Amino acid sequence: MALALSRNQAILVTGGAGYIGSHTVQLLLARGYQVTVADNLSRGHRHAVDPRFLREVDISDAAAMDRVFAEQQFAAVIHFAAFIAVGESARAPELYFANNVGGSLTLLTAMIRHGVKRLVFSSTAAVYGTPATVPIREELPFAPVSPYGESKVMVETMLGWFDRIHALRSIALRYFNAAGADPAGRLGEEHDPETHLIPLLFHAIRTGEPITIFGEDYPTPDGTCIRDYIHVSDLAEAHILALEALLAPDAASMALNVGTGSGHSVREVIRAVEDVTGKKVPFVMGPRRDGDPPALVADSARLRAILGWQPKHSDLREIVATAWQFDQHR
Ligand code: UFG
């Protein structure tokens, strides 16, 4: 029923020219939604979005957002637009509070003004900080260890108040490690500067410059950090399911982890990259990176039970193979 209701509805996607945003836009279009992308292209890529759908605006610009909302009645907003680099946030927290928190507040205010009351929000495992045990359930208290994580906590907190006071229903998706690329090869990960492990391993192969592995003395079986890598297409699917839940008449606000429930160490990822590419990864062992938890693995039972989500592309080798295919054709 929710499926039939939702087709042809207009969805505003902020940050739709970014990595996860562009994959989600592609899936929305394939499922028959009308899509408008609001992106200032400060970190996203013009070529990742069909120009017919793109509005080049900053979510912090209230007047520009008013114009976007005046164009048509959106059924919902999917809000990706944000800065995402943990290290950068630790050097310049003001950027993260201005863009991620201030920008979200301007967006939420515009939504209320224009009567749009459904939001899917990009949150992160960074809201949990350094949890003592894994897998991580959503009930764990917020304990961010970076301004980036704090900025997402602040928006989730605002969403709680907007739910109670303005009946704005939202689903916050707390991503674990997004990775991989569109299996059809059209889109992929293109951060600048790149900080994520898998594209950096490819860079090391391409250039011969060794990548530094951040720590081999963690309390994990092989001493390197464990992460829950989730294919960007499975992540995009979680957004569609969250959107459909929000478009149903009995929509309720919630926060859901998006991860597979399986962790892989940095050494395992290196092995997968070597298997898939047939090439050796040059690497050196270095000290731990500040703020890196030893292990981050999702308990995704809620996502599976409530939204009926299941990962389909998140086998580590498929993640690496799709990312490698994209990397080869850039
Ligand atoms: N790593 C290295 N060397 C590198 C880069 C990464 O050893 O050059 C290691 C990291 O220490 C970590 C793993 O590879 O153990 C993955 O690192 P990424 O930087 O790819 O991802 P993170 O786990 O640090 O970050 C992810 C998301 C963030 C989110 C964070 C939550 O990308 O958005 O999880 O802690 F905030």
Tab-separated table of N, CA, C and O in Angstrom, residues 62-111:
chain	number	residue	atom	x	y	z
A	62	ALA	N	18.356	30.683	3.417
A	62	ALA	CA	16.915	30.524	3.667
A	62	ALA	C	16.077	30.993	2.477
A	62	ALA	O	15.092	30.338	2.108
A	63	ALA	N	16.489	32.116	1.850
A	63	ALA	CA	15.700	32.645	0.735
A	63	ALA	C	15.753	31.679	-0.453
A	63	ALA	O	14.733	31.412	-1.103
A	64	ALA	N	16.939	31.139	-0.727
A	64	ALA	CA	17.074	30.194	-1.840
A	64	ALA	C	16.272	28.924	-1.559
A	64	ALA	O	15.622	28.366	-2.454
A	65	MET	N	16.303	28.462	-0.309
A	65	MET	CA	15.534	27.253	0.028
A	65	MET	C	14.037	27.525	-0.090
A	65	MET	O	13.282	26.659	-0.523
A	66	ASP	N	13.614	28.728	0.259
A	66	ASP	CA	12.201	29.096	0.088
A	66	ASP	C	11.789	28.968	-1.378
A	66	ASP	O	10.704	28.491	-1.687
A	67	ARG	N	12.684	29.412	-2.274
A	67	ARG	CA	12.366	29.326	-3.708
A	67	ARG	C	12.249	27.862	-4.149
A	67	ARG	O	11.364	27.509	-4.927
A	68	VAL	N	13.147	27.014	-3.637
A	68	VAL	CA	13.084	25.589	-4.004
A	68	VAL	C	11.766	24.984	-3.510
A	68	VAL	O	11.062	24.283	-4.254
A	69	PHE	N	11.395	25.289	-2.269
A	69	PHE	CA	10.160	24.714	-1.717
A	69	PHE	C	8.920	25.283	-2.405
A	69	PHE	O	7.877	24.633	-2.438
A	70	ALA	N	9.036	26.509	-2.951
A	70	ALA	CA	7.879	27.118	-3.618
A	70	ALA	C	7.629	26.503	-5.000
A	70	ALA	O	6.535	26.600	-5.548
A	71	GLU	N	8.659	25.837	-5.571
A	71	GLU	CA	8.531	25.272	-6.929
A	71	GLU	C	7.479	24.187	-7.000
A	71	GLU	O	6.791	24.023	-7.985
A	72	GLN	N	7.415	23.363	-5.966
A	72	GLN	CA	6.440	22.272	-5.956
A	72	GLN	C	6.237	21.777	-4.534
A	72	GLN	O	7.022	22.102	-3.647
A	73	GLN	N	5.172	21.011	-4.343
A	73	GLN	CA	4.907	20.483	-3.004
A	73	GLN	C	5.652	19.149	-2.852
A	73	GLN	O	5.302	18.161	-3.490
A	74	PHE	N	6.686	19.166	-2.028
A	74	PHE	CA	7.446	17.928	-1.814
A	74	PHE	C	6.736	17.062	-0.778
A	74	PHE	O	6.230	17.572	0.232
A	75	ALA	N	6.742	15.756	-1.032
A	75	ALA	CA	6.162	14.821	-0.062
A	75	ALA	C	7.134	14.598	1.095
A	75	ALA	O	6.710	14.306	2.221
A	76	ALA	N	8.430	14.729	0.805
A	76	ALA	CA	9.442	14.469	1.836
A	76	ALA	C	10.786	15.027	1.381
A	76	ALA	O	10.976	15.344	0.205
A	77	VAL	N	11.689	15.112	2.358
A	77	VAL	CA	13.070	15.530	2.088
A	77	VAL	C	14.004	14.406	2.539
A	77	VAL	O	13.781	13.796	3.594
A	78	ILE	N	15.013	14.120	1.722
A	78	ILE	CA	16.110	13.246	2.166
A	78	ILE	C	17.333	14.160	2.279
A	78	ILE	O	17.744	14.791	1.299
A	79	HIS	N	17.869	14.238	3.478
A	79	HIS	CA	18.863	15.274	3.787
A	79	HIS	C	20.266	14.693	3.986
A	79	HIS	O	20.609	14.204	5.050
A	80	PHE	N	21.070	14.786	2.901
A	80	PHE	CA	22.457	14.305	2.956
A	80	PHE	C	23.453	15.446	3.169
A	80	PHE	O	24.564	15.193	3.633
A	81	ALA	N	23.077	16.670	2.747
A	81	ALA	CA	24.069	17.747	2.658
A	81	ALA	C	24.764	17.977	4.001
A	81	ALA	O	24.121	18.394	4.972
A	82	ALA	N	26.046	17.710	4.049
A	82	ALA	CA	26.830	17.891	5.283
A	82	ALA	C	28.301	17.672	4.971
A	82	ALA	O	28.641	17.033	3.977
A	83	PHE	N	29.152	18.200	5.851
A	83	PHE	CA	30.573	17.849	5.801
A	83	PHE	C	30.748	16.534	6.567
A	83	PHE	O	30.039	16.290	7.555
A	84	ILE	N	31.713	15.707	6.122
A	84	ILE	CA	31.772	14.339	6.671
A	84	ILE	C	33.136	13.924	7.212
A	84	ILE	O	33.302	12.782	7.609
A	85	ALA	N	34.111	14.831	7.202
A	85	ALA	CA	35.465	14.390	7.555
A	85	ALA	C	35.745	14.607	9.045
A	85	ALA	O	35.795	15.743	9.519
A	86	VAL	N	35.926	13.494	9.755
A	86	VAL	CA	36.128	13.542	11.205
A	86	VAL	C	37.359	14.389	11.550
A	86	VAL	O	37.309	15.244	12.440
A	87	GLY	N	38.463	14.159	10.828
A	87	GLY	CA	39.708	14.874	11.120
A	87	GLY	C	39.567	16.371	10.890
A	87	GLY	O	40.009	17.190	11.713
A	88	GLU	N	38.934	16.738	9.787
A	88	GLU	CA	38.720	18.162	9.489
A	88	GLU	C	37.873	18.796	10.597
A	88	GLU	O	38.122	19.929	11.026
A	89	SER	N	36.883	18.049	11.082
A	89	SER	CA	36.004	18.596	12.123
A	89	SER	C	36.762	18.871	13.415
A	89	SER	O	36.418	19.773	14.166
A	90	ALA	N	37.819	18.073	13.648
A	90	ALA	CA	38.608	18.276	14.866
A	90	ALA	C	39.526	19.498	14.735
A	90	ALA	O	39.954	20.076	15.726
A	91	ARG	N	39.824	19.905	13.492
A	91	ARG	CA	40.649	21.106	13.275
A	91	ARG	C	39.796	22.359	13.170
A	91	ARG	O	40.205	23.434	13.586
A	92	ALA	N	38.600	22.229	12.599
A	92	ALA	CA	37.750	23.408	12.351
A	92	ALA	C	36.295	23.090	12.723
A	92	ALA	O	35.434	22.975	11.846
A	93	PRO	N	36.018	22.946	14.029
A	93	PRO	CA	34.658	22.565	14.443
A	93	PRO	C	33.603	23.564	13.979
A	93	PRO	O	32.467	23.187	13.696
A	94	GLU	N	34.022	24.847	13.866
A	94	GLU	CA	33.045	25.876	13.464
A	94	GLU	C	32.413	25.561	12.108
A	94	GLU	O	31.233	25.822	11.894
A	95	LEU	N	33.216	24.960	11.200
A	95	LEU	CA	32.670	24.597	9.885
A	95	LEU	C	31.537	23.587	10.032
A	95	LEU	O	30.539	23.630	9.327
A	96	TYR	N	31.744	22.647	10.947
A	96	TYR	CA	30.788	21.539	11.116
A	96	TYR	C	29.521	21.997	11.816
A	96	TYR	O	28.424	21.569	11.480
A	97	PHE	N	29.680	22.905	12.803
A	97	PHE	CA	28.471	23.389	13.484
A	97	PHE	C	27.695	24.333	12.554
A	97	PHE	O	26.467	24.308	12.526
A	98	ALA	N	28.405	25.132	11.771
A	98	ALA	CA	27.714	26.048	10.851
A	98	ALA	C	26.991	25.265	9.749
A	98	ALA	O	25.793	25.435	9.526
A	99	ASN	N	27.738	24.388	9.084
A	99	ASN	CA	27.162	23.705	7.913
A	99	ASN	C	26.198	22.585	8.303
A	99	ASN	O	25.085	22.513	7.804
A	100	ASN	N	26.638	21.707	9.202
A	100	ASN	CA	25.822	20.523	9.507
A	100	ASN	C	24.660	20.862	10.422
A	100	ASN	O	23.553	20.359	10.232
A	101	VAL	N	24.905	21.704	11.431
A	101	VAL	CA	23.829	22.025	12.381
A	101	VAL	C	23.044	23.233	11.882
A	101	VAL	O	21.818	23.169	11.740
A	102	GLY	N	23.751	24.320	11.584
A	102	GLY	CA	23.071	25.536	11.101
A	102	GLY	C	22.314	25.277	9.804
A	102	GLY	O	21.154	25.675	9.647
A	103	GLY	N	22.959	24.581	8.882
A	103	GLY	CA	22.316	24.274	7.597
A	103	GLY	C	21.070	23.424	7.799
A	103	GLY	O	20.024	23.665	7.188
A	104	SER	N	21.160	22.442	8.686
A	104	SER	CA	19.992	21.579	8.943
A	104	SER	C	18.864	22.382	9.568
A	104	SER	O	17.683	22.173	9.240
A	105	LEU	N	19.215	23.300	10.458
A	105	LEU	CA	18.166	24.110	11.104
A	105	LEU	C	17.449	24.989	10.071
A	105	LEU	O	16.217	25.109	10.093
A	106	THR	N	18.221	25.572	9.158
A	106	THR	CA	17.604	26.390	8.098
A	106	THR	C	16.677	25.517	7.240
A	106	THR	O	15.557	25.917	6.904
A	107	LEU	N	17.149	24.328	6.920
A	107	LEU	CA	16.326	23.402	6.121
A	107	LEU	C	15.038	23.034	6.870
A	107	LEU	O	13.938	23.091	6.301
A	108	LEU	N	15.166	22.651	8.132
A	108	LEU	CA	13.987	22.239	8.921
A	108	LEU	C	12.994	23.398	9.035
A	108	LEU	O	11.777	23.199	8.948
A	109	THR	N	13.525	24.594	9.210
A	109	THR	CA	12.661	25.772	9.332
A	109	THR	C	11.892	26.002	8.029
A	109	THR	O	10.684	26.280	8.044
A	110	ALA	N	12.582	25.842	6.898
A	110	ALA	CA	11.915	25.994	5.594
A	110	ALA	C	10.861	24.908	5.419
A	110	ALA	O	9.762	25.157	4.911
A	111	MET	N	11.174	23.683	5.845
A	111	MET	CA	10.198	22.584	5.726
A	111	MET	C	8.920	22.922	6.486
A	111	MET	O	7.814	22.741	5.974
